[in-house]
Amino acid sequence: MSALAPSRIVLLGAPGAGKGTVAKVIKSELGLAHLSTGDMLRSAVKEGTPVGTQAKTFMDRGALVPDDVMVALIEERVSDADCKGTKGDVQFLLDGFPRTLPQADALADRGLGPHKVIYLNVPKEVVVARLSGRRTCLGCGTPYHIEHRPPQKAGVCDVCASELVHRSDDHETPIRKRLDAYQQMTAPLVGHYQDVLETIDGNQPPEVVANSVLYAIGASS
Ligand code: AP5
Ligand code: MG
């Protein structure tokens, strides 16, 4: 990882803005641990843990999982070895957290505020089309799209060969609810993080978005 690149990055943006897609690129360039709270919750649901059982009721209807649950989940995850830098500092690429002002405060209170926040700006009608056509890998979480990014073999992940599924919240009613929750609870973080914010036009081809993000974090010229 470049000595100048930020080591605590937050990806911010509406559902379907492309956070997961761009996270895969940043992770491979900078080697940061990719912490997707959506993926962590979906794993917990699949394993039937108490957190998963509680979270499922919120996720299926497109609502946010309560802050105390999410803060505890992240607090535990950032103590893992892959979040430790060579100087013992905490490093991460957060995707889907924080999503509320109390979650942002919880990070700051623990001395873990982000060095850089990448805001992927995409119009609402575009994200609705992206989400309804998305297919997600059950194994590694890689997102595909039936038109824009189909897998080489239908229904199978190019990366890990696991099954691709249509997420239960990627249907019209929960999509609308997720967008409302984003507008009310998450969009205020754009102003909150204005001092460390880089706004990227996310309504461009995936390679263009990825290059713009890498440039913004100083990982390319
Ligand atoms: P989460 O899994 O984080 O869902 P989300 O924020 O709604 O975001 P998505 O994963 O849907 O979209 P994305 O921005 O990652 O886009 P992607 O790259 O996949 O959270 C799910 C749920 O968990 C929440 O609703 C909530 O209930 C709960 N939760 C999670 N974190 C929480 C928290 N902190 N607090 C409380 N609750 C929490 O791309 C989308 C599609 O578009 C794909 O098909 C992709 O191939 C395509 N695409 C991507 N980029 C482009 C491009 N540039 N051009 C064309 N297509 C593109
Ligand atoms: Mg995602």
Short mmCIF file of C-alpha atoms and ligand atoms in Angstrom, two decimals:
data_model
loop_
_atom_site.label_atom_id
_atom_site.label_comp_id
_atom_site.label_asym_id
_atom_site.label_seq_id
_atom_site.Cartn_x
_atom_site.Cartn_y
_atom_site.Cartn_z
CA MET A 1 0.00 0.00 0.00
CA SER A 2 1.29 3.49 -0.88
CA ALA A 3 2.60 5.32 2.21
CA LEU A 4 0.49 8.32 1.20
CA ALA A 5 -2.80 6.48 0.63
CA PRO A 6 -5.42 6.81 3.38
CA SER A 7 -5.74 3.70 5.53
CA ARG A 8 -9.27 4.25 6.87
CA ILE A 9 -11.71 4.75 4.03
CA VAL A 10 -15.52 4.91 4.10
CA LEU A 11 -17.64 4.30 1.00
CA LEU A 12 -20.83 6.33 1.11
CA GLY A 13 -23.73 6.26 -1.32
CA ALA A 14 -27.30 5.15 -1.90
CA PRO A 15 -28.26 1.48 -2.19
CA GLY A 16 -27.00 0.38 -5.61
CA ALA A 17 -24.58 3.31 -5.98
CA GLY A 18 -21.75 0.83 -6.60
CA LYS A 19 -20.05 0.64 -3.17
CA GLY A 20 -19.50 -3.12 -3.31
CA THR A 21 -18.30 -2.99 -6.93
CA VAL A 22 -15.70 -0.30 -6.29
CA ALA A 23 -14.68 -1.86 -2.96
CA LYS A 24 -13.34 -4.93 -4.77
CA VAL A 25 -11.03 -2.67 -6.82
CA ILE A 26 -9.80 -0.61 -3.85
CA LYS A 27 -9.19 -3.78 -1.84
CA SER A 28 -7.05 -5.28 -4.57
CA GLU A 29 -5.09 -2.02 -5.04
CA LEU A 30 -4.55 -1.07 -1.39
CA GLY A 31 -4.92 -4.42 0.37
CA LEU A 32 -7.28 -2.97 2.98
CA ALA A 33 -9.75 -5.26 4.75
CA HIS A 34 -13.16 -4.80 3.08
CA LEU A 35 -15.82 -4.54 5.78
CA SER A 36 -19.25 -4.72 4.16
CA THR A 37 -21.87 -4.62 6.90
CA GLY A 38 -24.51 -5.88 4.44
CA ASP A 39 -22.34 -8.95 3.64
CA MET A 40 -21.62 -9.50 7.35
CA LEU A 41 -25.34 -9.41 8.17
CA ARG A 42 -26.24 -11.72 5.27
CA SER A 43 -23.62 -14.23 6.54
CA ALA A 44 -25.13 -14.00 10.04
CA VAL A 45 -28.60 -14.62 8.57
CA LYS A 46 -27.31 -17.64 6.64
CA GLU A 47 -25.63 -19.07 9.77
CA GLY A 48 -28.78 -18.43 11.84
CA THR A 49 -26.94 -16.52 14.60
CA PRO A 50 -28.98 -14.37 17.08
CA VAL A 51 -27.74 -11.20 15.31
CA GLY A 52 -28.75 -12.66 11.94
CA THR A 53 -32.22 -13.60 13.14
CA GLN A 54 -32.76 -10.11 14.56
CA ALA A 55 -31.30 -8.35 11.49
CA LYS A 56 -33.33 -10.33 8.94
CA THR A 57 -36.62 -8.76 10.01
CA PHE A 58 -35.22 -5.29 9.31
CA MET A 59 -33.31 -6.17 6.13
CA ASP A 60 -36.19 -7.95 4.39
CA ARG A 61 -38.37 -4.86 4.63
CA GLY A 62 -35.60 -2.45 3.65
CA ALA A 63 -35.20 -0.87 7.10
CA LEU A 64 -31.96 -0.14 8.93
CA VAL A 65 -30.78 -2.55 11.62
CA PRO A 66 -30.57 -0.77 15.05
CA ASP A 67 -27.42 1.24 15.71
CA ASP A 68 -26.36 -0.70 18.84
CA VAL A 69 -26.33 -3.98 16.89
CA MET A 70 -24.31 -2.45 14.05
CA VAL A 71 -21.79 -0.69 16.30
CA ALA A 72 -21.15 -3.93 18.25
CA LEU A 73 -20.67 -5.82 14.97
CA ILE A 74 -18.11 -3.34 13.64
CA GLU A 75 -16.36 -2.98 16.98
CA GLU A 76 -15.73 -6.71 17.05
CA ARG A 77 -14.71 -6.89 13.38
CA VAL A 78 -12.10 -4.09 13.52
CA SER A 79 -10.23 -5.99 16.24
CA ASP A 80 -9.44 -8.79 13.73
CA ALA A 81 -5.85 -9.19 12.54
CA ASP A 82 -6.58 -8.11 8.94
CA CYS A 83 -7.54 -4.63 10.22
CA LYS A 84 -4.12 -4.10 11.90
CA GLY A 85 -1.57 -1.91 10.09
CA THR A 86 2.17 -2.47 10.46
CA LYS A 87 2.33 0.17 13.21
CA GLY A 88 -0.56 -1.43 15.13
CA ASP A 89 -3.03 1.15 13.84
CA VAL A 90 -6.56 0.16 12.75
CA GLN A 91 -7.11 0.13 8.97
CA PHE A 92 -10.21 -0.63 6.93
CA LEU A 93 -12.38 -0.03 3.91
CA LEU A 94 -15.91 0.39 5.28
CA ASP A 95 -18.80 -0.33 2.90
CA GLY A 96 -22.27 0.36 4.33
CA PHE A 97 -21.10 1.71 7.71
CA PRO A 98 -21.62 4.27 9.12
CA ARG A 99 -25.16 4.76 7.89
CA THR A 100 -26.45 7.09 10.59
CA LEU A 101 -25.01 10.00 12.57
CA PRO A 102 -24.88 7.92 15.80
CA GLN A 103 -22.86 5.26 13.93
CA ALA A 104 -20.45 7.97 12.68
CA ASP A 105 -20.14 9.28 16.26
CA ALA A 106 -19.42 5.76 17.53
CA LEU A 107 -16.47 5.49 15.12
CA ALA A 108 -15.15 8.92 16.10
CA ASP A 109 -15.54 8.16 19.84
CA ARG A 110 -13.26 5.14 19.38
CA GLY A 111 -10.63 7.21 17.54
CA LEU A 112 -11.49 5.46 14.26
CA GLY A 113 -12.80 8.33 12.16
CA PRO A 114 -12.13 7.93 8.41
CA HIS A 115 -9.23 9.68 6.67
CA LYS A 116 -11.22 9.74 3.45
CA VAL A 117 -14.93 9.34 2.62
CA ILE A 118 -15.76 8.46 -0.99
CA TYR A 119 -19.30 9.54 -1.87
CA LEU A 120 -20.66 7.80 -4.97
CA ASN A 121 -23.30 10.12 -6.40
CA VAL A 122 -25.89 8.32 -8.60
CA PRO A 123 -29.45 9.45 -9.55
CA LYS A 124 -32.33 7.61 -7.91
CA GLU A 125 -33.80 6.13 -11.14
CA VAL A 126 -30.40 4.68 -12.04
CA VAL A 127 -29.97 2.89 -8.69
CA VAL A 128 -33.47 1.39 -8.91
CA ALA A 129 -32.61 -0.14 -12.31
CA ARG A 130 -29.27 -1.41 -11.02
CA LEU A 131 -30.75 -3.08 -7.94
CA SER A 132 -33.62 -4.82 -9.67
CA GLY A 133 -31.15 -6.40 -12.16
CA ARG A 134 -28.47 -7.27 -9.62
CA ARG A 135 -27.41 -10.82 -8.82
CA THR A 136 -25.10 -11.38 -5.85
CA CYS A 137 -22.62 -14.16 -5.12
CA LEU A 138 -23.59 -16.21 -2.06
CA GLY A 139 -19.95 -17.08 -1.45
CA CYS A 140 -17.85 -13.90 -1.81
CA GLY A 141 -20.51 -11.19 -2.22
CA THR A 142 -19.35 -10.07 -5.70
CA PRO A 143 -22.18 -8.12 -7.36
CA TYR A 144 -23.23 -8.84 -10.98
CA HIS A 145 -25.93 -7.33 -13.16
CA ILE A 146 -28.06 -9.21 -15.68
CA GLU A 147 -27.32 -6.58 -18.35
CA HIS A 148 -24.31 -4.43 -17.33
CA ARG A 149 -22.15 -7.12 -15.74
CA PRO A 150 -23.31 -10.67 -16.46
CA PRO A 151 -21.18 -13.58 -15.17
CA GLN A 152 -19.36 -15.73 -17.73
CA LYS A 153 -21.58 -18.69 -16.83
CA ALA A 154 -25.22 -17.92 -15.94
CA GLY A 155 -25.93 -18.15 -12.20
CA VAL A 156 -22.30 -18.86 -11.24
CA CYS A 157 -19.72 -16.47 -9.72
CA ASP A 158 -16.64 -15.83 -11.90
CA VAL A 159 -14.49 -15.36 -8.78
CA CYS A 160 -15.39 -18.30 -6.50
CA ALA A 161 -17.88 -20.42 -8.55
CA SER A 162 -20.60 -20.09 -5.86
CA GLU A 163 -24.27 -19.62 -6.72
CA LEU A 164 -25.59 -16.16 -7.69
CA VAL A 165 -28.87 -15.09 -6.06
CA HIS A 166 -31.44 -12.31 -6.35
CA ARG A 167 -31.25 -10.66 -2.90
CA SER A 168 -34.56 -10.69 -0.98
CA ASP A 169 -34.35 -6.88 -0.60
CA ASP A 170 -33.66 -6.31 -4.32
CA HIS A 171 -37.39 -6.19 -5.19
CA GLU A 172 -39.45 -3.09 -5.82
CA THR A 173 -41.05 -2.49 -2.38
CA PRO A 174 -37.90 -2.99 -0.23
CA ILE A 175 -35.83 -1.05 -2.80
CA ARG A 176 -38.12 1.99 -2.36
CA LYS A 177 -37.94 1.64 1.44
CA ARG A 178 -34.15 1.37 1.38
CA LEU A 179 -33.95 4.54 -0.70
CA ASP A 180 -36.22 6.36 1.80
CA ALA A 181 -34.09 5.15 4.72
CA TYR A 182 -30.98 6.32 2.86
CA GLN A 183 -32.47 9.77 2.25
CA GLN A 184 -33.56 10.25 5.86
CA MET A 185 -30.78 8.60 7.85
CA THR A 186 -27.64 8.31 5.67
CA ALA A 187 -27.64 11.28 3.27
CA PRO A 188 -26.90 13.71 6.18
CA LEU A 189 -23.47 12.04 6.47
CA VAL A 190 -22.42 13.78 3.23
CA GLY A 191 -22.46 17.12 5.10
CA HIS A 192 -21.12 15.57 8.30
CA TYR A 193 -17.96 14.35 6.54
CA GLN A 194 -17.48 17.39 4.28
CA ASP A 195 -13.86 17.93 5.42
CA VAL A 196 -12.74 14.46 4.26
CA LEU A 197 -15.30 13.93 1.48
CA GLU A 198 -14.53 13.22 -2.20
CA THR A 199 -17.62 13.21 -4.42
CA ILE A 200 -17.41 10.86 -7.40
CA ASP A 201 -19.87 10.74 -10.29
CA GLY A 202 -21.00 7.11 -9.91
CA ASN A 203 -23.20 7.23 -13.01
CA GLN A 204 -20.38 6.26 -15.37
CA PRO A 205 -19.06 2.90 -16.56
CA PRO A 206 -17.63 0.80 -13.69
CA GLU A 207 -14.00 1.13 -14.92
CA VAL A 208 -14.33 4.93 -15.08
CA VAL A 209 -15.81 5.05 -11.57
CA ALA A 210 -13.03 2.78 -10.26
CA ASN A 211 -10.29 4.93 -11.81
CA SER A 212 -11.85 8.15 -10.45
CA VAL A 213 -11.98 6.62 -6.96
CA LEU A 214 -8.38 5.36 -7.12
CA TYR A 215 -7.27 8.82 -8.24
CA ALA A 216 -9.22 10.47 -5.39
CA ILE A 217 -7.52 8.30 -2.79
CA GLY A 218 -4.10 8.80 -4.32
CA ALA A 219 -3.70 5.19 -5.45
CA SER A 220 -3.18 6.08 -9.14
CA SER A 221 -1.87 9.05 -11.12
P1 AP5 B 1 -26.09 -3.38 2.00
O1 AP5 B 1 -25.77 -4.75 1.57
O2 AP5 B 1 -24.98 -2.49 2.43
O3 AP5 B 1 -26.97 -2.71 0.88
P2 AP5 B 1 -27.03 -1.22 0.29
O4 AP5 B 1 -26.38 -0.11 1.01
O5 AP5 B 1 -28.47 -1.07 0.04
O6 AP5 B 1 -26.10 -1.24 -0.90
P3 AP5 B 1 -26.08 -2.30 -1.99
O7 AP5 B 1 -25.18 -3.43 -1.58
O8 AP5 B 1 -27.48 -2.62 -2.37
O9 AP5 B 1 -25.42 -1.48 -3.21
P4 AP5 B 1 -23.94 -1.13 -3.54
O10 AP5 B 1 -23.73 0.34 -3.38
O11 AP5 B 1 -22.97 -2.03 -2.82
O12 AP5 B 1 -23.92 -1.44 -5.09
P5 AP5 B 1 -23.27 -2.64 -5.92
O13 AP5 B 1 -21.80 -2.42 -6.08
O14 AP5 B 1 -23.73 -3.96 -5.42
O15 AP5 B 1 -27.14 -3.44 3.21
C1 AP5 B 1 -28.27 -4.28 3.15
C2 AP5 B 1 -29.13 -4.08 4.38
O16 AP5 B 1 -28.39 -4.41 5.57
C3 AP5 B 1 -29.63 -2.65 4.62
O17 AP5 B 1 -30.80 -2.35 3.89
C4 AP5 B 1 -29.88 -2.69 6.13
O18 AP5 B 1 -31.08 -3.37 6.43
C5 AP5 B 1 -28.72 -3.53 6.64
N1 AP5 B 1 -27.53 -2.74 6.99
C6 AP5 B 1 -26.29 -2.83 6.42
N2 AP5 B 1 -25.45 -1.97 7.00
C7 AP5 B 1 -26.16 -1.30 7.95
C8 AP5 B 1 -25.83 -0.27 8.87
N3 AP5 B 1 -24.61 0.24 8.92
N4 AP5 B 1 -26.81 0.19 9.68
C9 AP5 B 1 -28.06 -0.35 9.66
N5 AP5 B 1 -28.44 -1.32 8.81
C10 AP5 B 1 -27.48 -1.81 7.95
O19 AP5 B 1 -23.93 -2.36 -7.37
C11 AP5 B 1 -25.33 -2.49 -7.54
C12 AP5 B 1 -25.62 -3.05 -8.95
O20 AP5 B 1 -25.20 -2.09 -9.92
C13 AP5 B 1 -24.83 -4.33 -9.29
O21 AP5 B 1 -25.65 -5.11 -10.10
C14 AP5 B 1 -23.59 -3.83 -10.05
O22 AP5 B 1 -23.11 -4.81 -10.96
C15 AP5 B 1 -24.18 -2.60 -10.78
N6 AP5 B 1 -23.20 -1.53 -10.93
C16 AP5 B 1 -22.28 -1.09 -10.01
N7 AP5 B 1 -21.57 -0.05 -10.48
C17 AP5 B 1 -22.06 0.19 -11.74
C18 AP5 B 1 -21.75 1.17 -12.75
N8 AP5 B 1 -20.79 2.08 -12.56
N9 AP5 B 1 -22.48 1.13 -13.89
C19 AP5 B 1 -23.46 0.20 -14.10
N10 AP5 B 1 -23.80 -0.75 -13.18
C20 AP5 B 1 -23.11 -0.75 -12.02
MG MG B 2 -23.17 -3.60 -1.40
#
